[in-house]
Amino acid sequence: MKTKERMIHRYVREKFKGKKVVVPHYTTLVKVWKEWFGTEGARQRYIRSAAAVETGRAKVVIVRPGQVVALDTTPLPVKVLDDVFGTPISVHLTLALDT
């Protein structure tokens, strides 16, 4: 965690060169890191598989961006131009909404 703290301080110094910006204390950074990424240090989405959640019945509480992605798999046929020859081709798009 000390390395992460040094990297955060370096980033703030480079981003806000002449300005006086207060960076939170080490203990605050540790608490926030554990809250966001869990006690193991990995992102929560990598710890637990989404397949373990029963769809349609489970209550999901979203606490950070990227935690839940709504995916619409309905075929959406569109025409796009081929990037090699410039001819129109048919493709199916998949829409995803980051909640």
C-alpha atoms as an extended CHARMM CRD file, in Angstrom:
* protein
*
        99  EXT
         1         1  MET       CA              0.0000000000        0.0000000000        0.0000000000  PROA      1               0.0000000000
         2         2  LYS       CA              2.9400000000        2.3160000000        0.5850000000  PROA      2               0.0000000000
         3         3  THR       CA              3.8230000000        2.0090000000       -3.1110000000  PROA      3               0.0000000000
         4         4  LYS       CA              0.2720000000        2.9100000000       -4.0990000000  PROA      4               0.0000000000
         5         5  GLU       CA              0.3920000000        5.9240000000       -1.7690000000  PROA      5               0.0000000000
         6         6  ARG       CA              3.6530000000        7.1430000000       -3.3430000000  PROA      6               0.0000000000
         7         7  MET       CA              2.1650000000        6.6840000000       -6.8180000000  PROA      7               0.0000000000
         8         8  ILE       CA             -0.9230000000        8.7030000000       -5.8170000000  PROA      8               0.0000000000
         9         9  HSD       CA              1.2620000000       11.5090000000       -4.4390000000  PROA      9               0.0000000000
        10        10  ARG       CA              3.3980000000       11.5080000000       -7.5960000000  PROA      10              0.0000000000
        11        11  TYR       CA              0.3080000000       11.6130000000       -9.8150000000  PROA      11              0.0000000000
        12        12  VAL       CA             -1.1440000000       14.5590000000       -7.8630000000  PROA      12              0.0000000000
        13        13  ARG       CA              2.1700000000       16.4550000000       -8.0550000000  PROA      13              0.0000000000
        14        14  GLU       CA              2.3660000000       15.9130000000      -11.8340000000  PROA      14              0.0000000000
        15        15  LYS       CA             -1.3090000000       16.6630000000      -12.4920000000  PROA      15              0.0000000000
        16        16  PHE       CA             -1.5430000000       19.8270000000      -10.3540000000  PROA      16              0.0000000000
        17        17  LYS       CA              1.9980000000       21.1770000000      -10.7870000000  PROA      17              0.0000000000
        18        18  GLY       CA              1.9870000000       24.6020000000       -9.1150000000  PROA      18              0.0000000000
        19        19  LYS       CA             -1.2160000000       24.2440000000       -7.1050000000  PROA      19              0.0000000000
        20        20  LYS       CA             -1.4200000000       23.2770000000       -3.4630000000  PROA      20              0.0000000000
        21        21  VAL       CA             -3.5230000000       20.1070000000       -3.3070000000  PROA      21              0.0000000000
        22        22  VAL       CA             -4.0050000000       18.1580000000       -0.1010000000  PROA      22              0.0000000000
        23        23  VAL       CA             -3.7520000000       14.3840000000       -0.5320000000  PROA      23              0.0000000000
        24        24  PRO       CA             -5.4900000000       12.2830000000        2.1490000000  PROA      24              0.0000000000
        25        25  HSD       CA             -3.3770000000       10.6040000000        4.8170000000  PROA      25              0.0000000000
        26        26  TYR       CA             -2.1150000000        7.0320000000        4.3650000000  PROA      26              0.0000000000
        27        27  THR       CA             -4.7410000000        5.5330000000        6.7180000000  PROA      27              0.0000000000
        28        28  THR       CA             -7.5460000000        7.2350000000        4.7860000000  PROA      28              0.0000000000
        29        29  LEU       CA             -6.1940000000        5.9000000000        1.4970000000  PROA      29              0.0000000000
        30        30  VAL       CA             -5.9970000000        2.3780000000        2.9790000000  PROA      30              0.0000000000
        31        31  LYS       CA             -9.6180000000        2.5420000000        4.1730000000  PROA      31              0.0000000000
        32        32  VAL       CA            -10.8690000000        3.7740000000        0.7900000000  PROA      32              0.0000000000
        33        33  TRP       CA             -8.7920000000        1.1660000000       -1.0650000000  PROA      33              0.0000000000
        34        34  LYS       CA            -10.2190000000       -1.6740000000        1.0500000000  PROA      34              0.0000000000
        35        35  GLU       CA            -13.7450000000       -0.3260000000        0.6000000000  PROA      35              0.0000000000
        36        36  TRP       CA            -13.3890000000       -0.1330000000       -3.1910000000  PROA      36              0.0000000000
        37        37  PHE       CA            -11.2540000000       -3.2020000000       -3.8830000000  PROA      37              0.0000000000
        38        38  GLY       CA            -11.8930000000       -5.4580000000       -0.8680000000  PROA      38              0.0000000000
        39        39  THR       CA             -9.5120000000       -6.8720000000        1.7040000000  PROA      39              0.0000000000
        40        40  GLU       CA             -7.7370000000       -9.1110000000       -0.8180000000  PROA      40              0.0000000000
        41        41  GLY       CA             -6.7730000000       -6.0740000000       -2.9140000000  PROA      41              0.0000000000
        42        42  ALA       CA             -8.5470000000       -7.2830000000       -6.0700000000  PROA      42              0.0000000000
        43        43  ARG       CA            -11.5380000000       -5.5820000000       -7.6290000000  PROA      43              0.0000000000
        44        44  GLN       CA            -14.7890000000       -7.0110000000       -6.3450000000  PROA      44              0.0000000000
        45        45  ARG       CA            -15.9290000000       -7.9760000000       -9.8160000000  PROA      45              0.0000000000
        46        46  TYR       CA            -13.0010000000      -10.3840000000      -10.1180000000  PROA      46              0.0000000000
        47        47  ILE       CA            -13.5870000000      -12.0100000000       -6.7340000000  PROA      47              0.0000000000
        48        48  ARG       CA            -17.1820000000      -13.1090000000       -7.2810000000  PROA      48              0.0000000000
        49        49  SER       CA            -18.5690000000      -14.3490000000      -10.5490000000  PROA      49              0.0000000000
        50        50  ALA       CA            -21.7140000000      -12.7460000000      -11.9280000000  PROA      50              0.0000000000
        51        51  ALA       CA            -22.9740000000      -16.2490000000      -12.7170000000  PROA      51              0.0000000000
        52        52  ALA       CA            -23.4350000000      -16.8340000000       -8.9900000000  PROA      52              0.0000000000
        53        53  VAL       CA            -26.1960000000      -14.2030000000       -8.8410000000  PROA      53              0.0000000000
        54        54  GLU       CA            -29.6660000000      -15.5010000000       -9.6230000000  PROA      54              0.0000000000
        55        55  THR       CA            -31.0320000000      -13.2510000000      -12.3560000000  PROA      55              0.0000000000
        56        56  GLY       CA            -34.3610000000      -11.5400000000      -11.9040000000  PROA      56              0.0000000000
        57        57  ARG       CA            -34.6320000000      -12.2330000000       -8.1810000000  PROA      57              0.0000000000
        58        58  ALA       CA            -31.4930000000      -10.8340000000       -6.6080000000  PROA      58              0.0000000000
        59        59  LYS       CA            -31.4170000000       -7.2630000000       -5.3250000000  PROA      59              0.0000000000
        60        60  VAL       CA            -28.3230000000       -5.4620000000       -6.6190000000  PROA      60              0.0000000000
        61        61  VAL       CA            -26.9580000000       -2.4020000000       -4.8310000000  PROA      61              0.0000000000
        62        62  ILE       CA            -24.5660000000       -0.4560000000       -7.0330000000  PROA      62              0.0000000000
        63        63  VAL       CA            -21.8400000000        1.3480000000       -5.1100000000  PROA      63              0.0000000000
        64        64  ARG       CA            -19.2580000000        2.2050000000       -7.8070000000  PROA      64              0.0000000000
        65        65  PRO       CA            -19.0810000000        2.6550000000      -11.5760000000  PROA      65              0.0000000000
        66        66  GLY       CA            -18.5080000000       -0.5150000000      -13.5750000000  PROA      66              0.0000000000
        67        67  GLN       CA            -19.8790000000       -2.8270000000      -10.8990000000  PROA      67              0.0000000000
        68        68  VAL       CA            -22.9240000000       -3.8260000000      -12.9660000000  PROA      68              0.0000000000
        69        69  VAL       CA            -23.2730000000       -3.9080000000      -16.7430000000  PROA      69              0.0000000000
        70        70  ALA       CA            -26.6710000000       -4.4080000000      -18.3900000000  PROA      70              0.0000000000
        71        71  LEU       CA            -26.2800000000       -6.3270000000      -21.6400000000  PROA      71              0.0000000000
        72        72  ASP       CA            -28.9250000000       -6.4680000000      -24.3580000000  PROA      72              0.0000000000
        73        73  THR       CA            -28.3130000000       -9.4920000000      -26.5920000000  PROA      73              0.0000000000
        74        74  THR       CA            -31.2420000000       -8.8300000000      -28.9430000000  PROA      74              0.0000000000
        75        75  PRO       CA            -29.9030000000       -9.0280000000      -32.5190000000  PROA      75              0.0000000000
        76        76  LEU       CA            -29.6830000000       -5.5380000000      -33.9730000000  PROA      76              0.0000000000
        77        77  PRO       CA            -28.8950000000       -5.8790000000      -37.6850000000  PROA      77              0.0000000000
        78        78  VAL       CA            -27.1230000000       -2.8550000000      -39.1530000000  PROA      78              0.0000000000
        79        79  LYS       CA            -25.1270000000       -2.0930000000      -42.2940000000  PROA      79              0.0000000000
        80        80  VAL       CA            -21.5370000000       -0.8480000000      -41.9170000000  PROA      80              0.0000000000
        81        81  LEU       CA            -18.8280000000       -0.0940000000      -44.4280000000  PROA      81              0.0000000000
        82        82  ASP       CA            -16.0390000000       -2.6370000000      -44.6690000000  PROA      82              0.0000000000
        83        83  ASP       CA            -12.7730000000       -0.8860000000      -43.7520000000  PROA      83              0.0000000000
        84        84  VAL       CA            -10.8000000000       -2.7100000000      -46.4730000000  PROA      84              0.0000000000
        85        85  PHE       CA            -12.9440000000       -2.3670000000      -49.5820000000  PROA      85              0.0000000000
        86        86  GLY       CA            -15.5900000000        0.1220000000      -48.4090000000  PROA      86              0.0000000000
        87        87  THR       CA            -18.4690000000       -2.1840000000      -49.2950000000  PROA      87              0.0000000000
        88        88  PRO       CA            -21.5710000000       -2.3410000000      -47.0600000000  PROA      88              0.0000000000
        89        89  ILE       CA            -21.7990000000       -5.4910000000      -44.9270000000  PROA      89              0.0000000000
        90        90  SER       CA            -24.4370000000       -6.6910000000      -42.4420000000  PROA      90              0.0000000000
        91        91  VAL       CA            -23.4780000000       -7.0810000000      -38.7740000000  PROA      91              0.0000000000
        92        92  HSD       CA            -25.3220000000       -7.5860000000      -35.4860000000  PROA      92              0.0000000000
        93        93  LEU       CA            -24.6130000000       -5.1120000000      -32.6770000000  PROA      93              0.0000000000
        94        94  THR       CA            -24.7090000000       -5.8840000000      -28.9700000000  PROA      94              0.0000000000
        95        95  LEU       CA            -25.5460000000       -3.0220000000      -26.6290000000  PROA      95              0.0000000000
        96        96  ALA       CA            -24.0960000000       -2.7130000000      -23.1340000000  PROA      96              0.0000000000
        97        97  LEU       CA            -25.0100000000       -0.1400000000      -20.4840000000  PROA      97              0.0000000000
        98        98  ASP       CA            -22.5650000000        0.5260000000      -17.6630000000  PROA      98              0.0000000000
        99        99  THR       CA            -24.6840000000        1.4090000000      -14.6470000000  PROA      99              0.0000000000
